[in-house]
Short mmCIF file of C-alpha atoms in Angstrom, two decimals:
data_model
loop_
_atom_site.label_atom_id
_atom_site.label_comp_id
_atom_site.label_asym_id
_atom_site.label_seq_id
_atom_site.Cartn_x
_atom_site.Cartn_y
_atom_site.Cartn_z
CA UNK A 131 18.36 13.96 54.13
CA UNK A 132 16.52 12.48 51.21
CA UNK A 133 15.57 15.89 49.82
CA UNK A 134 19.02 17.24 50.48
CA UNK A 135 20.49 14.28 48.63
CA UNK A 136 18.36 15.05 45.58
CA UNK A 137 19.22 18.73 45.59
CA UNK A 138 22.97 18.22 45.45
CA UNK A 139 23.10 16.80 41.88
CA UNK A 140 20.53 19.35 40.71
CA UNK A 141 22.59 22.22 42.13
CA UNK A 142 25.71 20.75 40.62
CA UNK A 143 24.04 20.51 37.22
CA UNK A 144 22.86 24.11 37.42
CA UNK A 145 26.34 25.29 38.28
CA UNK A 146 27.72 23.32 35.33
CA UNK A 147 25.18 24.88 32.93
CA UNK A 148 25.92 28.36 34.30
CA UNK A 149 29.64 27.83 33.93
CA UNK A 150 29.17 26.57 30.36
CA UNK A 151 27.06 29.58 29.42
CA UNK A 152 29.54 31.97 31.04
CA UNK A 153 32.37 30.40 29.07
CA UNK A 154 30.33 30.68 25.87
CA UNK A 155 29.63 34.36 26.50
CA UNK A 156 33.28 35.05 27.26
CA UNK A 157 34.26 33.34 24.04
CA UNK A 158 31.54 35.00 21.99
CA UNK A 159 29.70 31.66 21.42
CA UNK A 160 26.01 30.85 21.07
CA UNK A 161 24.14 30.82 24.39
CA UNK A 162 20.77 29.65 23.00
CA UNK A 163 19.31 26.46 24.50
CA UNK A 164 20.16 23.16 22.81
CA UNK A 165 17.75 21.81 20.17
CA UNK A 166 14.78 19.86 21.48
CA UNK A 167 14.52 16.39 20.00
CA UNK A 168 11.10 14.75 19.44
CA UNK A 169 9.75 11.91 17.28
CA UNK A 170 8.79 12.99 13.75
CA UNK A 171 5.29 12.34 12.47
CA UNK A 172 3.25 12.82 9.31
CA UNK A 173 1.11 15.87 9.95
CA UNK A 174 -2.59 15.11 10.13
CA UNK A 175 -2.23 11.36 9.67
CA UNK A 176 -4.04 8.87 11.90
CA UNK A 177 -3.55 5.19 12.59
CA UNK A 178 -5.93 2.50 13.80
CA UNK A 179 -5.11 -1.01 15.01
CA UNK A 180 -7.54 -3.74 13.96
CA UNK A 181 -7.33 -7.17 15.58
CA UNK A 182 -8.32 -10.29 13.69
CA UNK A 183 -7.84 -14.03 13.92
CA UNK A 184 -4.61 -13.63 11.94
CA UNK A 185 -3.09 -10.93 14.14
CA UNK A 186 -3.18 -7.17 14.47
CA UNK A 187 -3.14 -4.87 11.46
CA UNK A 188 -2.29 -1.18 11.45
CA UNK A 189 -4.34 1.08 9.21
CA UNK A 190 -2.84 4.47 8.32
CA UNK A 191 -5.13 7.25 7.11
CA UNK A 192 -4.41 10.71 5.73
CA UNK A 193 -7.35 12.95 4.82
CA UNK A 194 -7.29 16.43 3.23
CA UNK A 195 -8.16 19.42 5.39
CA UNK A 196 -9.82 21.56 2.72
CA UNK A 197 -13.42 21.61 1.50
CA UNK A 198 -14.87 18.27 0.46
CA UNK A 199 -15.48 17.70 -3.26
CA UNK A 200 -19.16 17.70 -4.22
CA UNK A 201 -19.23 13.92 -4.61
CA UNK A 202 -17.00 13.14 -1.64
CA UNK A 203 -13.32 12.30 -1.49
CA UNK A 204 -11.75 9.70 -3.76
CA UNK A 205 -9.87 7.06 -1.77
CA UNK A 206 -6.61 5.29 -2.63
CA UNK A 207 -6.01 2.06 -0.69
CA UNK A 208 -2.41 0.84 -0.41
CA UNK A 209 -1.04 -2.57 0.54
CA UNK A 210 2.30 -2.90 2.39
CA UNK A 211 1.30 0.28 4.17
CA UNK A 212 4.41 0.59 6.34
CA UNK A 213 6.62 1.00 3.29
CA UNK A 214 4.53 3.25 1.04
CA UNK A 215 2.17 5.38 3.13
CA UNK A 216 4.49 8.35 3.71
CA UNK A 217 5.58 8.56 0.08
CA UNK A 218 2.03 8.53 -1.24
CA UNK A 219 0.83 11.11 1.30
CA UNK A 220 3.62 13.47 0.28
CA UNK A 221 2.89 12.97 -3.43
CA UNK A 222 -0.83 13.57 -2.90
CA UNK A 223 -0.29 16.78 -0.92
CA UNK A 224 2.23 18.20 -3.37
CA UNK A 225 -0.07 17.66 -6.35
CA UNK A 226 -3.48 18.28 -4.76
CA UNK A 227 -3.75 21.71 -6.33
CA UNK A 228 -3.50 20.23 -9.81
CA UNK A 229 -5.14 16.79 -9.58
CA UNK A 230 -7.45 17.27 -6.59
CA UNK A 231 -7.52 15.97 -3.01
CA UNK A 232 -7.73 12.32 -1.97
CA UNK A 233 -7.87 10.22 1.16
CA UNK A 234 -4.89 7.87 1.43
CA UNK A 235 -5.44 4.61 3.34
CA UNK A 236 -2.63 2.11 3.87
CA UNK A 237 -2.90 -1.32 5.47
CA UNK A 238 0.18 -2.58 7.26
CA UNK A 239 1.34 -4.04 10.54
CA UNK A 240 2.28 -2.70 14.01
CA UNK A 241 6.01 -2.75 13.22
CA UNK A 242 8.81 -0.21 12.88
CA UNK A 243 10.27 -1.70 9.69
CA UNK A 244 9.11 -1.50 6.07
CA UNK A 245 7.82 -5.08 5.85
CA UNK A 246 6.75 -8.04 7.94
CA UNK A 247 7.90 -10.75 5.54
CA UNK A 248 6.22 -13.83 7.02
CA UNK A 249 2.88 -12.10 7.53
CA UNK A 250 2.70 -10.53 4.06
CA UNK A 251 3.52 -13.87 2.44
CA UNK A 252 0.59 -15.37 4.33
CA UNK A 253 -1.83 -12.47 3.79
CA UNK A 254 -1.29 -12.02 0.06
CA UNK A 255 -1.09 -15.58 -1.22
CA UNK A 256 -3.39 -18.52 -1.91
CA UNK A 257 -2.60 -21.83 -0.27
CA UNK A 258 0.58 -22.75 -2.11
CA UNK A 259 2.26 -26.10 -2.59
CA UNK A 260 5.79 -25.80 -1.10
CA UNK A 261 7.26 -27.00 -4.40
CA UNK A 262 6.12 -23.71 -5.96
CA UNK A 263 7.82 -21.58 -3.28
CA UNK A 264 11.36 -20.60 -4.38
CA UNK A 265 14.05 -21.98 -2.09
CA UNK A 266 15.57 -18.52 -1.62
CA UNK A 267 12.40 -17.33 0.14
CA UNK A 268 13.32 -18.68 3.56
CA UNK A 269 10.82 -16.47 5.39
CA UNK A 270 7.80 -18.08 3.72
CA UNK A 271 6.46 -20.00 6.70
CA UNK A 272 2.76 -20.00 5.83
CA UNK A 273 0.64 -19.27 2.78
CA UNK A 274 -3.09 -19.19 2.15
CA UNK A 275 -4.34 -16.13 4.06
CA UNK A 276 -5.44 -14.20 1.00
CA UNK A 277 -9.22 -14.56 1.40
CA UNK A 278 -9.15 -13.65 5.10
CA UNK A 279 -7.05 -10.59 4.31
CA UNK A 280 -9.41 -9.56 1.53
CA UNK A 281 -12.35 -9.87 3.93
CA UNK A 282 -10.52 -7.67 6.43
CA UNK A 283 -9.92 -5.05 3.73
CA UNK A 284 -13.49 -5.01 2.44
CA UNK A 285 -15.49 -5.71 5.61
CA UNK A 286 -13.50 -3.83 8.23
CA UNK A 287 -11.04 -1.34 6.73
CA UNK A 288 -13.36 0.16 4.11
CA UNK A 289 -16.29 0.57 6.54
CA UNK A 290 -13.92 2.22 9.04
CA UNK A 291 -12.91 4.83 6.45
CA UNK A 292 -16.47 5.34 5.22
CA UNK A 293 -17.74 5.89 8.77
CA UNK A 294 -15.28 8.74 9.36
CA UNK A 295 -15.12 10.53 6.03
CA UNK A 296 -17.46 11.44 3.21
CA UNK A 297 -16.10 9.41 0.33
CA UNK A 298 -16.92 9.06 -3.34
CA UNK A 299 -17.98 5.42 -3.79
CA UNK A 300 -17.32 5.65 -7.54
CA UNK A 301 -13.67 6.73 -7.19
CA UNK A 302 -11.84 4.09 -5.19
CA UNK A 303 -8.49 2.61 -6.16
CA UNK A 304 -6.42 -0.32 -4.87
CA UNK A 305 -2.61 -0.34 -5.19
CA UNK A 306 -0.18 -3.16 -4.47
CA UNK A 307 3.39 -4.08 -5.38
CA UNK A 308 5.07 -7.46 -5.98
CA UNK A 309 3.01 -9.99 -4.01
CA UNK A 310 0.71 -7.04 -3.38
CA UNK A 311 0.47 -6.53 -7.14
CA UNK A 312 -0.57 -10.16 -7.53
CA UNK A 313 -3.15 -9.62 -4.76
CA UNK A 314 -4.55 -6.57 -6.60
CA UNK A 315 -5.09 -8.69 -9.72
CA UNK A 316 -6.76 -11.37 -7.62
CA UNK A 317 -9.22 -8.79 -6.26
CA UNK A 318 -9.91 -7.45 -9.75
CA UNK A 319 -10.60 -10.94 -11.11
CA UNK A 320 -12.77 -12.06 -8.20
CA UNK A 321 -14.30 -8.93 -6.64
CA UNK A 322 -14.25 -6.42 -9.51
CA UNK A 323 -16.95 -4.25 -7.95
CA UNK A 324 -14.92 -3.65 -4.77
CA UNK A 325 -12.89 -0.87 -6.45
CA UNK A 326 -13.15 1.03 -9.71
CA UNK A 327 -9.43 1.24 -10.48
CA UNK A 328 -6.68 -1.26 -9.83
CA UNK A 329 -2.93 -0.58 -9.89
CA UNK A 330 -0.63 -3.60 -9.95
CA UNK A 331 3.06 -2.86 -9.57
CA UNK A 332 5.61 -5.54 -10.54
CA UNK A 333 3.05 -8.29 -9.89
CA UNK A 334 4.22 -11.76 -8.91
CA UNK A 335 2.14 -13.43 -11.60
CA UNK A 336 4.51 -16.39 -11.45
CA UNK A 337 3.43 -17.26 -7.89
CA UNK A 338 1.85 -20.69 -7.32
CA UNK A 339 2.61 -21.95 -10.81
CA UNK A 340 0.77 -18.95 -12.31
CA UNK A 341 -2.59 -19.96 -10.81
CA UNK A 342 -3.65 -16.31 -11.23
CA UNK A 343 -4.06 -16.89 -14.96
CA UNK A 344 -6.96 -19.27 -14.31
CA UNK A 345 -8.67 -16.54 -12.32
CA UNK A 346 -8.05 -14.11 -15.18
CA UNK A 347 -9.61 -16.42 -17.74
CA UNK A 348 -12.71 -16.88 -15.60
CA UNK A 349 -13.01 -13.12 -15.09
CA UNK A 350 -12.74 -12.42 -18.82
CA UNK A 351 -15.39 -15.02 -19.63
CA UNK A 352 -17.79 -13.48 -17.11
CA UNK A 353 -16.93 -9.94 -18.14
CA UNK A 354 -18.36 -10.52 -21.60
CA UNK A 355 -21.77 -11.07 -19.99
CA UNK A 356 -21.65 -8.05 -17.67
CA UNK A 357 -21.21 -4.30 -18.06
CA UNK A 358 -18.07 -3.58 -16.04
CA UNK A 359 -16.05 -0.39 -16.23
CA UNK A 360 -12.97 -1.36 -14.24
CA UNK A 361 -9.64 0.18 -15.19
CA UNK A 362 -6.27 -1.48 -14.65
CA UNK A 363 -2.76 -0.03 -14.61
CA UNK A 364 0.25 -2.35 -14.71
CA UNK A 365 3.65 -0.87 -13.82
CA UNK A 366 7.09 -2.49 -13.83
CA UNK A 367 10.69 -1.38 -13.67
CA UNK A 368 12.45 -1.78 -17.00
CA UNK A 369 15.45 -3.35 -15.22
CA UNK A 370 13.47 -6.01 -13.34
CA UNK A 371 13.93 -9.72 -13.84
CA UNK A 372 12.88 -10.55 -17.38
CA UNK A 373 10.02 -12.87 -16.52
CA UNK A 374 8.32 -10.19 -14.37
CA UNK A 375 8.37 -7.73 -17.25
CA UNK A 376 7.28 -10.36 -19.77
CA UNK A 377 4.43 -11.58 -17.54
CA UNK A 378 3.18 -8.01 -17.15
CA UNK A 379 3.28 -7.37 -20.90
CA UNK A 380 1.38 -10.56 -21.61
CA UNK A 381 -1.20 -9.72 -18.95
CA UNK A 382 -1.83 -6.34 -20.55
CA UNK A 383 -2.46 -7.96 -23.92
CA UNK A 384 -4.68 -10.68 -22.51
CA UNK A 385 -7.13 -8.47 -20.60
CA UNK A 386 -8.08 -6.33 -23.60
CA UNK A 387 -10.60 -4.92 -24.38
CA UNK A 388 -10.94 -3.64 -20.80
CA UNK A 389 -9.31 -0.28 -20.18
CA UNK A 390 -5.73 -1.11 -19.26
CA UNK A 391 -2.64 1.08 -19.06
CA UNK A 392 0.95 -0.11 -19.02
CA UNK A 393 4.10 1.65 -17.88
CA UNK A 394 7.74 0.57 -17.77
CA UNK A 395 9.91 2.81 -15.62
CA UNK A 396 13.29 3.21 -17.29
CA UNK A 397 16.42 2.50 -15.26
CA UNK A 398 14.54 1.05 -12.28
CA UNK A 399 14.35 -2.45 -10.84
CA UNK A 400 11.92 -4.25 -8.55
CA UNK A 401 12.21 -2.02 -5.48
CA UNK A 402 13.62 1.23 -6.85
CA UNK A 403 10.62 1.61 -9.16
CA UNK A 404 8.26 2.15 -6.21
CA UNK A 405 8.44 5.97 -5.85
CA UNK A 406 7.71 6.51 -9.55
CA UNK A 407 5.02 3.81 -9.46
CA UNK A 408 3.26 5.52 -6.56
CA UNK A 409 3.25 8.82 -8.45
CA UNK A 410 1.86 7.15 -11.56
CA UNK A 411 -0.78 5.40 -9.46
CA UNK A 412 -1.82 8.69 -7.88
CA UNK A 413 -2.34 10.40 -11.22
CA UNK A 414 -4.17 7.36 -12.61
CA UNK A 415 -6.44 7.14 -9.57
CA UNK A 416 -7.44 10.80 -9.67
CA UNK A 417 -7.73 11.19 -13.43
CA UNK A 418 -11.46 11.89 -13.98
CA UNK A 419 -11.63 10.04 -17.31
#
């Protein structure tokens, strides 16, 4: 009885399909099977979940499939990985024939959205007095996770990539936007040997009463005593809030004579500038100069 009960709906469904196909044939319609739906994925990309005291992080990796360069692959590390990984992978693949291959690594979170606001505010900021947190930023619940996040990036993410791929240790770039752009500058000023090139998009230099400027001054004083060849690119949208653009311009002037490049993307604001910024970062990272 149980088997018979299961067969009845199956038989009914088959009869319905047959009747539908017969009607389609009679009417001259398409009798091909319906499209098969499946989740889309970035071809060849991999993801790894890393657990730490501050939660789980998702690391996205895309590596070229062709022959390795003689010195190994250059690597571009991206912050806010959920929002920018796919765009950078596409840009790198489209231009690989002209500017060369690269491994793209993006650090994000195990989420299905572009950002995890509360976690990124914690991970990318120093401990911040609440009076310096704008009232409109209601999702800022915690700050001060910046050093732990930097340790995760340098001590766990980078070794993971280096254990799986042959990389060029002299061609590594870090990219971040907004709070991520402020984080990139923090890494440059405090761990300049971690990467060779740094790309800071629309950096939140204003954060924490501009405490980043103290870090900059210390870096510049020490740089005079050491032979460092870091390169920095600062990118903003020309239509961003005025103080973001002005802060970026002043930062460019202040870090001379290090090699620094500045770009304002016409007609774009804080978020819409990202696609063009990623493309500029890619070309900057892979430029052999």
